[in-house]
Amino acid sequence: MPSDSLPTVRLVGIGAALPNPCLHNDDLSQIVETSDEWIWPRTGIRERRILPPQLSVVDLASQAATQALAQAQVHPQELDLILLATSTSADRFGSAPQVQAALGATRAVAFDLTAACTGFVFAVATATQFLQTGLYRRALVVAADVLSRTVDWTDRTTCVLFGDGAGAVVLEADTAGRSEVGTRASMPQVQQGILSIELRSDGTGSELLSLGMETEARPLVGSLEVGQYRCRPITMNGREVYKFAVNAVPEIIEKSLFRAGISAEAVQGYFVHQANQRILDAIAKRLEVDPERVASVLERYGNTSGASVPIALADWIEKGRFGPGDLGVMVGFGAGLTWGSIVFRWGK
């Protein structure tokens, strides 16, 4: 259990990268049997971004990271840790070191973390532990995915949902401000930075949403066969994922708020994974908060997996709807099944 001698971890910079071009619902109607009239009321999505074939996850991640570093006024050489949350890297061995090289952050250790749509929240939680122990002082967390390269464009139940994008945050350890993250006893002292963290997973639901690899048996020599991987497109049981989200997500938000000693009404912004507008509305209703406090960028960007949380946060900060000192909740949920919630106060 953390002690009150641990440093406060602050979120001090944000960035987002959304590629061009846009793919509108009307464009999709030329690919599969669908329409804007069908997609929009059921999802809240009108368009999504598609990364050009010549660009990669590393390009998206580096762009979002550069913006976050600039806002935080942190030089890449000041970073100690880089975490890349992605499920769609072209390099199965990991792409975080490539992001490190692109930024020129030669002092930072870099590695990938995979938790699908919860990836950003899990990565922020992981970075927080490194900073609180005192091992590192500054961390960059990036979530980036190119889901357009993983969908079956003949499957109208999934291809209408997903888009490409990246988001990034810079975290700093502040030894001058101490906190105890995630413990009820610390409520009176916790005021700044990361206030509480709640993470969950349930592997019994892994088949509800997957991006798997098929194994094909091929003859190697004599009677010996070898298995060869082949990527499968995203598969999803939308009905069951919806049922999971509207029950599990409000519960974990309530638990993280309880640990932080904060009421739902005191939060200025809820930055929930952008999967479906109906899910966002159901969460607001369950928490009994104004739906206007639940950020939504679905209409413009669709489901960008783990990147959707920092993209939504960046959007609100850019518009002046969320700023220094404001209380927020970041929530991810999705494949695994995984879900998590982080309560925080923004800025230095």
XYZ file of C-alpha atoms in Angstrom:
348
model
C 0.000 0.000 0.000
C 1.388 3.450 -0.916
C 2.512 5.674 1.918
C 2.103 9.391 2.447
C 5.780 9.892 1.574
C 5.118 9.257 -2.114
C 5.356 12.220 -4.498
C 2.338 13.681 -6.219
C 2.132 12.809 -9.922
C 0.804 15.634 -12.070
C -0.495 15.668 -15.640
C 1.131 18.734 -17.179
C 0.916 18.449 -20.967
C -1.508 17.080 -23.560
C -1.370 16.498 -27.301
C -3.412 14.819 -30.027
C -2.887 13.773 -33.635
C -5.751 13.149 -36.044
C -4.801 12.237 -39.604
C -6.474 13.172 -42.857
C -8.590 12.373 -44.784
C -12.026 12.082 -43.186
C -14.276 9.175 -44.055
C -17.908 10.265 -43.779
C -20.911 8.047 -43.219
C -22.075 8.846 -46.736
C -18.741 7.562 -48.028
C -19.254 4.302 -46.154
C -22.619 3.854 -47.860
C -20.657 3.399 -51.100
C -18.642 0.560 -49.527
C -21.240 -1.397 -47.531
C -25.013 -1.361 -47.196
C -25.438 1.384 -44.624
C -26.289 5.084 -44.356
C -25.795 8.146 -42.204
C -29.421 7.744 -41.087
C -28.554 4.292 -39.690
C -25.084 5.008 -38.247
C -25.591 8.378 -36.568
C -28.582 7.581 -34.298
C -27.051 4.273 -33.175
C -23.471 5.410 -32.557
C -23.185 9.200 -32.520
C -20.550 8.957 -35.283
C -20.645 10.960 -38.520
C -17.024 10.680 -39.660
C -13.682 9.181 -38.747
C -10.048 9.787 -39.742
C -7.991 7.399 -41.866
C -4.183 7.299 -41.732
C -2.615 7.294 -45.236
C -0.838 4.019 -46.103
C 2.616 5.636 -46.199
C 2.356 6.711 -42.536
C 2.525 4.574 -39.384
C 1.549 4.370 -35.728
C 4.978 5.829 -34.927
C 4.226 8.926 -37.036
C 0.915 9.490 -35.246
C 2.387 8.850 -31.811
C 5.341 11.168 -32.398
C 3.079 14.009 -33.529
C 0.850 13.753 -30.450
C 3.900 13.417 -28.193
C 5.558 16.510 -29.654
C 2.452 18.571 -28.901
C 2.251 17.266 -25.328
C 5.919 18.024 -24.662
C 5.545 21.539 -26.067
C 2.551 22.269 -23.864
C 4.342 20.903 -20.805
C 7.495 22.871 -21.721
C 9.504 19.675 -21.345
C 12.442 18.873 -23.621
C 12.592 15.286 -24.924
C 15.965 14.881 -23.202
C 14.230 15.477 -19.861
C 12.064 12.369 -20.256
C 12.907 9.275 -18.237
C 10.141 6.975 -19.486
C 8.007 6.573 -22.613
C 5.016 4.212 -22.683
C 3.221 3.547 -25.956
C -0.248 2.056 -25.609
C -1.166 0.450 -28.929
C -2.759 -2.647 -30.383
C -1.938 -1.918 -34.014
C 1.816 -1.540 -34.223
C 3.343 -2.754 -37.482
C 6.264 -4.114 -35.473
C 5.113 -6.918 -33.188
C 8.270 -6.483 -31.111
C 7.142 -2.976 -30.154
C 7.273 0.570 -31.489
C 7.938 2.685 -28.399
C 11.716 2.759 -29.021
C 10.992 4.118 -32.505
C 8.926 6.908 -30.938
C 11.809 7.568 -28.540
C 14.197 7.871 -31.493
C 11.828 10.128 -33.442
C 11.565 12.502 -30.476
C 15.286 12.421 -29.679
C 14.514 11.344 -26.112
C 17.750 9.411 -25.758
C 17.656 9.272 -21.924
C 14.231 7.637 -21.752
C 13.495 3.931 -21.504
C 10.631 3.071 -23.846
C 8.294 0.116 -24.165
C 4.851 -0.819 -25.473
C 1.785 -1.688 -23.428
C -1.219 -3.478 -24.926
C -4.651 -3.235 -23.328
C -6.765 -2.227 -26.337
C -9.260 0.547 -25.552
C -8.146 0.635 -21.902
C -4.507 0.964 -22.934
C -4.116 4.658 -22.200
C -5.588 4.396 -18.703
C -3.468 1.332 -17.902
C -0.355 3.092 -19.240
C -0.973 6.237 -17.148
C -1.454 4.008 -14.098
C 1.797 2.173 -14.887
C 3.775 5.380 -15.393
C 2.395 6.755 -12.133
C 3.920 3.849 -10.215
C 7.368 4.486 -11.717
C 7.140 8.161 -10.777
C 5.814 7.589 -7.281
C 8.589 5.184 -6.368
C 11.139 7.840 -7.268
C 12.762 5.727 -9.978
C 11.839 8.313 -12.634
C 10.837 11.974 -12.603
C 9.121 12.559 -15.955
C 7.138 10.237 -18.189
C 5.404 10.447 -21.545
C 2.360 8.263 -22.155
C 1.140 7.938 -25.729
C -1.857 6.021 -27.033
C -1.968 5.508 -30.797
C -3.902 3.142 -33.039
C -4.670 2.692 -36.726
C -7.787 0.565 -36.465
C -8.626 1.257 -40.105
C -5.951 -1.320 -40.934
C -7.573 -3.999 -38.791
C -11.253 -3.866 -39.732
C -13.098 -5.921 -42.326
C -14.372 -3.244 -44.690
C -17.145 -5.578 -45.840
C -18.488 -5.967 -42.272
C -20.930 -3.124 -41.734
C -21.283 -3.906 -38.015
C -17.663 -2.934 -37.285
C -16.247 -0.842 -40.144
C -18.581 2.067 -39.346
C -17.212 2.417 -35.813
C -13.457 2.813 -35.932
C -11.013 5.567 -36.819
C -7.316 6.377 -36.457
C -5.704 8.756 -33.990
C -3.221 9.347 -31.182
C -3.125 11.194 -27.881
C -0.347 11.852 -25.366
C 0.203 13.227 -21.864
C 3.292 14.259 -19.929
C 3.446 13.289 -16.256
C 5.769 14.749 -13.628
C 6.590 13.674 -10.085
C 6.398 16.551 -7.616
C 8.247 15.710 -4.406
C 7.099 18.989 -2.867
C 3.485 17.790 -2.927
C 2.968 14.369 -1.337
C -0.065 12.132 -1.744
C -1.334 8.659 -1.087
C -3.064 7.426 -4.233
C -6.116 5.235 -3.934
C -6.550 4.916 -0.156
C -9.534 6.144 1.800
C -7.379 7.370 4.680
C -5.651 9.894 2.445
C -8.779 11.859 1.465
C -8.084 15.030 3.460
C -4.515 15.300 2.089
C -5.059 14.467 -1.587
C -5.495 17.643 -3.592
C -3.350 17.582 -6.727
C -2.390 15.380 -9.667
C -3.425 11.715 -9.786
C -5.906 11.247 -6.945
C -7.011 7.627 -7.341
C -6.684 4.657 -9.666
C -8.997 1.664 -10.158
C -8.171 -1.086 -12.686
C -10.029 -4.281 -13.574
C -9.890 -7.196 -16.031
C -12.050 -10.236 -16.784
C -10.635 -12.739 -19.231
C -13.865 -14.708 -19.397
C -15.177 -12.029 -21.743
C -12.182 -12.000 -24.079
C -14.173 -13.410 -26.983
C -16.567 -10.442 -26.999
C -14.028 -8.144 -28.668
C -10.859 -9.412 -30.242
C -8.141 -8.688 -32.772
C -6.682 -12.121 -33.074
C -4.157 -14.153 -34.975
C -5.125 -17.372 -36.724
C -2.636 -20.230 -36.801
C -2.270 -22.003 -40.123
C -0.507 -25.373 -40.156
C 2.092 -25.706 -42.910
C 4.464 -28.569 -43.740
C 8.042 -27.751 -42.770
C 10.151 -30.848 -43.344
C 9.066 -34.459 -43.613
C 5.993 -34.976 -41.420
C 6.803 -31.930 -39.249
C 4.339 -29.049 -39.460
C 4.804 -25.484 -38.243
C 2.128 -22.997 -37.238
C 2.127 -19.638 -39.041
C 0.258 -16.607 -37.771
C -2.171 -14.674 -39.934
C -3.968 -11.544 -38.744
C -7.736 -11.615 -38.432
C -9.880 -8.472 -38.551
C -11.620 -7.079 -35.485
C -14.574 -9.120 -34.272
C -17.073 -7.764 -31.770
C -20.306 -8.748 -30.059
C -21.694 -5.230 -29.870
C -24.737 -6.070 -27.781
C -22.730 -7.798 -25.051
C -19.986 -5.147 -25.029
C -22.675 -2.503 -24.538
C -24.195 -4.423 -21.605
C -20.749 -4.811 -20.050
C -19.874 -1.122 -20.452
C -23.071 0.402 -19.044
C -22.767 -1.723 -15.915
C -19.014 -1.946 -15.260
C -17.949 1.594 -16.182
C -20.216 3.613 -13.845
C -19.331 1.243 -11.010
C -15.580 1.690 -11.405
C -15.984 5.459 -11.718
C -17.931 5.509 -8.463
C -15.244 3.448 -6.740
C -12.421 5.695 -7.945
C -14.332 8.791 -6.838
C -14.945 7.208 -3.425
C -11.240 6.486 -2.994
C -10.415 10.070 -3.942
C -13.063 11.448 -1.583
C -14.761 13.344 -4.398
C -18.435 13.478 -5.378
C -19.527 12.884 -8.955
C -20.972 16.406 -9.063
C -17.597 17.950 -8.187
C -15.961 16.671 -11.382
C -15.694 19.165 -14.241
C -14.967 16.629 -16.981
C -15.458 12.913 -17.594
C -13.158 11.645 -20.345
C -14.562 8.225 -21.155
C -13.464 5.924 -23.969
C -15.359 6.981 -27.071
C -17.076 3.761 -28.164
C -20.713 4.769 -28.575
C -22.735 7.846 -27.670
C -25.416 5.677 -26.088
C -22.824 4.324 -23.658
C -21.693 7.848 -22.727
C -25.299 8.918 -22.138
C -26.013 5.830 -20.021
C -22.944 6.522 -17.861
C -24.026 10.121 -17.256
C -27.501 8.944 -16.281
C -26.156 6.316 -13.884
C -23.827 8.847 -12.212
C -26.620 11.445 -12.149
C -24.398 14.100 -13.721
C -25.094 16.558 -16.513
C -24.363 14.792 -19.861
C -22.537 17.973 -20.878
C -19.799 17.036 -18.391
C -19.077 13.826 -20.317
C -16.754 14.697 -23.193
C -17.736 13.437 -26.627
C -15.702 13.637 -29.835
C -17.373 10.607 -31.406
C -19.129 12.621 -34.079
C -15.831 13.720 -35.632
C -13.432 10.870 -34.883
C -15.320 7.660 -34.135
C -13.758 4.997 -31.916
C -9.983 5.540 -31.824
C -9.358 2.834 -29.203
C -7.102 3.857 -26.290
C -6.310 7.169 -27.958
C -9.898 8.356 -27.575
C -9.448 9.359 -23.927
C -6.498 11.769 -24.413
C -8.026 13.001 -27.696
C -11.192 13.975 -25.822
C -9.155 15.595 -23.037
C -7.045 17.541 -25.530
C -10.198 18.722 -27.305
C -11.703 20.133 -24.108
C -8.460 21.793 -23.019
C -8.032 23.405 -26.442
C -11.597 24.754 -26.275
C -11.119 26.095 -22.760
C -13.722 23.740 -21.280
C -11.159 22.140 -18.948
C -8.121 23.756 -17.412
C -5.611 23.988 -14.558
C -7.083 22.984 -11.220
C -10.129 21.263 -12.716
C -11.098 17.791 -11.555
C -11.400 15.069 -14.174
C -11.963 11.348 -14.563
C -10.304 9.297 -17.311
C -11.983 5.991 -18.096
C -11.080 3.190 -20.484
C -12.929 -0.033 -21.226
C -12.803 -2.690 -23.895
C -11.132 -5.845 -25.081
C -9.708 -8.226 -22.559
C -12.122 -7.498 -21.020
C -10.364 -4.601 -19.310
C -11.555 -1.390 -17.709
C -10.133 1.312 -15.487
C -10.718 4.766 -14.007
C -8.325 7.506 -12.895
C -9.372 10.601 -10.933
C -7.079 13.573 -11.371
C -6.667 17.309 -11.009
C -5.205 18.814 -14.161
C -2.011 20.846 -14.382
C 0.871 22.060 -12.285
